[in-house]
Amino acid sequence: MAAMATKVGADSRAVAPLELVDFGLGPYLNQVPSPRFPVYTRGNAGEVYPEVVFPLSMTMFTEMGTEAGREAALRSGLITGKEVDELTAGGGIFGGYMYLNLSLARVIAVRTPGASVAEIDATYLGSEDVAPPHVSHPSDRNLWATLRGIRYALRLIGARSLPVLDHQRAAVEAWRQALPDLTTATDDELVAVLDGAVPHLVAIYAEHLAISGAAGLGVNLLRRSCEALLGDGSVALELLSGIGGVSSAEPSHALWDLGRMVAADPALGAAFDAGLDGLADRLAVDPAAEAFCAAFEEFLKRHGCRGPNEWEMACEVWGTDLSLPLTLVDRMRQADDDHDPRKRAAQLSDRRRELLVDIRGRLRRGKSRRLERDLRCAVLYSRGREEAKTLLVEIIHDCRLAARELGRRLAERSGGRPDDLWFVTAEELDDFRDDPAAFTDLVDSRRATRDALAELEPPFTFSGEVPPVSTWARRSDVQGSDIAVGTVLSGIPGCSGIARGRARVVTDPSDPGDLGPGDVLVAPLTDPAWTPLFVPADAVVVDVGGQLSHAVIVSRELGLPCVVSATGASRTIPDGSLIEVDGMAGTVTIVAMPGG
């Protein structure tokens, strides 16, 4: 681990090191923003790292972001080697929170014929008027970079498959087969799991970044084709609904099956009715739950890596905290058969086919080919983006399990806590293993600092320098403005359709409150851990997110009207109010207040 940490910090290509900086709350992780590319955003980053990061995972995986970001940027041809050296990676840690670099994406837009900064903001950020405006740089326009980018884009548009993901999955499976039994592995072997994961993470994350860019290209091309050929860019929403093969939607199918088992069995239903506290233990010793437990175990083998903040190996996921998926099963069992995600997917697929037949009948062959080429591109890379994310999360979970076992052993020997491990850096890990007790005060200090940062709301975007932590609002003090019946909140259309239901404001997927069939899920942001909560809902509203956000992709798979970038929705819409969601117009209307 020390060797890996040295390698991460030794690259002199202008990558700002991840340092421990005192923000007035105690030292914690921070980087220096890029002067050349100064605008950063929590948009999209918040879906991946919604919480304050931990020292071990971030210092361990710095290489993943740095090297993968360089490779993806250079591969596109739109960014020069000199510019990559001027970039503080594709994102950074500021005040303990993860940000993505928006300036880089904007420069790519400037160099891409037909693209615009506003279009890029809508795709990746979702809140076009929230981020600081783009300030032009003399080198923003670069003819040679544009020509290289065009050549690269033509290759992307012409692709019909992504064999690289098959190769990477095969490599990951081979690596996983060689992993030791964690219960009998030595401490050195556990650390070797973390070291051995890094090359796979770098390679797959680079592919993920490249595929994400291609997905954005495909979606924008499709929308333009629909506007030019059909006179209606919104048709693109319908063409991208129910495409199938989206890996982040797959857990919902398995959870639905588990929910149906509970709904059909009075004994299982009674166990869930008795409360979720201790439910896993009660089911494990209940003979009537044997079939359910076997199915649940299979679910965990396949999807146990998923959960809230699943990219952060220090956090609990479905496979380490069984109450998380059981809470979701509890919501699934209450939904009626009309919410079956497979039925919805089949209906959407039929609708797409009918729409394509209609379009082919309306367009000449050449124009129809253009639209279908752009659709193929958008579908291919949208699926690929989710598949690459799933691969990354699976590897991180292997690291999570190895590190948890190591942390348990060290705590058992020293009298500390199993999660102390997460608060040391990769550079400190060897010394921590030798003498955990010597790190007690340091770990306690960093834990307190992280807790303090977690109570604050980081700025959504900034330019140049992140505002002082002392100016950040406390989450408990963040209040929405007064809202009245008839108020219309505007956002970005995510999935077409109109639905009316009671708003259920959920801020934590492990605590869905009263969310049930017919309700509208209102959330600050979503990651794949939220996906099962979409199933019983009739519509989804999210504060932030662009056209490639998780909420949009999954809503299209389930056929749920969806509006993203509805700024402040989770703070202004009262829980229990009656609202109407128009996924095509991108609006949310307050119809009645709670009890009305």
JSON list of C-alpha atoms in Angstrom, two decimals, residues 23 40 52 157 182 195 201 207 210 223 284 314 316 376 379 396 426 442 454 463-464 494 514 567 577:
[
{"chain": "A", "resi": 23, "resn": "PHE", "atom": "CA", "xyz": [-10.91, 24.57, 7.13]},
{"chain": "A", "resi": 40, "resn": "TYR", "atom": "CA", "xyz": [-16.43, 22.89, -10.60]},
{"chain": "A", "resi": 52, "resn": "VAL", "atom": "CA", "xyz": [-18.17, 13.56, 2.72]},
{"chain": "A", "resi": 157, "resn": "ILE", "atom": "CA", "xyz": [-21.33, 7.14, -34.00]},
{"chain": "A", "resi": 182, "resn": "LEU", "atom": "CA", "xyz": [-11.04, -13.12, 3.40]},
{"chain": "A", "resi": 195, "resn": "ASP", "atom": "CA", "xyz": [-3.47, -2.83, -4.42]},
{"chain": "A", "resi": 201, "resn": "LEU", "atom": "CA", "xyz": [-10.32, 0.57, -11.58]},
{"chain": "A", "resi": 207, "resn": "GLU", "atom": "CA", "xyz": [-13.70, 3.62, -20.28]},
{"chain": "A", "resi": 210, "resn": "ALA", "atom": "CA", "xyz": [-15.18, 7.94, -22.48]},
{"chain": "A", "resi": 223, "resn": "ARG", "atom": "CA", "xyz": [-32.54, 15.25, -30.03]},
{"chain": "A", "resi": 284, "resn": "ALA", "atom": "CA", "xyz": [-33.08, -16.50, 9.31]},
{"chain": "A", "resi": 314, "resn": "ALA", "atom": "CA", "xyz": [-16.29, 2.92, 3.77]},
{"chain": "A", "resi": 316, "resn": "GLU", "atom": "CA", "xyz": [-22.68, 0.33, 4.14]},
{"chain": "A", "resi": 376, "resn": "ARG", "atom": "CA", "xyz": [-28.43, 3.40, -31.90]},
{"chain": "A", "resi": 379, "resn": "VAL", "atom": "CA", "xyz": [-28.83, 3.54, -26.69]},
{"chain": "A", "resi": 396, "resn": "ILE", "atom": "CA", "xyz": [-15.03, -1.37, -4.96]},
{"chain": "A", "resi": 426, "resn": "ALA", "atom": "CA", "xyz": [-3.05, 5.18, 2.09]},
{"chain": "A", "resi": 442, "resn": "LEU", "atom": "CA", "xyz": [-5.66, 11.52, 14.86]},
{"chain": "A", "resi": 454, "resn": "ALA", "atom": "CA", "xyz": [-21.47, 16.39, 6.98]},
{"chain": "A", "resi": 463, "resn": "SER", "atom": "CA", "xyz": [-15.23, 29.11, -9.83]},
{"chain": "A", "resi": 464, "resn": "GLY", "atom": "CA", "xyz": [-11.59, 29.58, -8.93]},
{"chain": "A", "resi": 494, "resn": "GLY", "atom": "CA", "xyz": [-36.58, 13.35, -17.97]},
{"chain": "A", "resi": 514, "resn": "ASP", "atom": "CA", "xyz": [-44.53, 6.68, 3.84]},
{"chain": "A", "resi": 567, "resn": "THR", "atom": "CA", "xyz": [-34.20, 23.24, -8.08]},
{"chain": "A", "resi": 577, "resn": "SER", "atom": "CA", "xyz": [-49.06, 17.56, -0.83]}
]
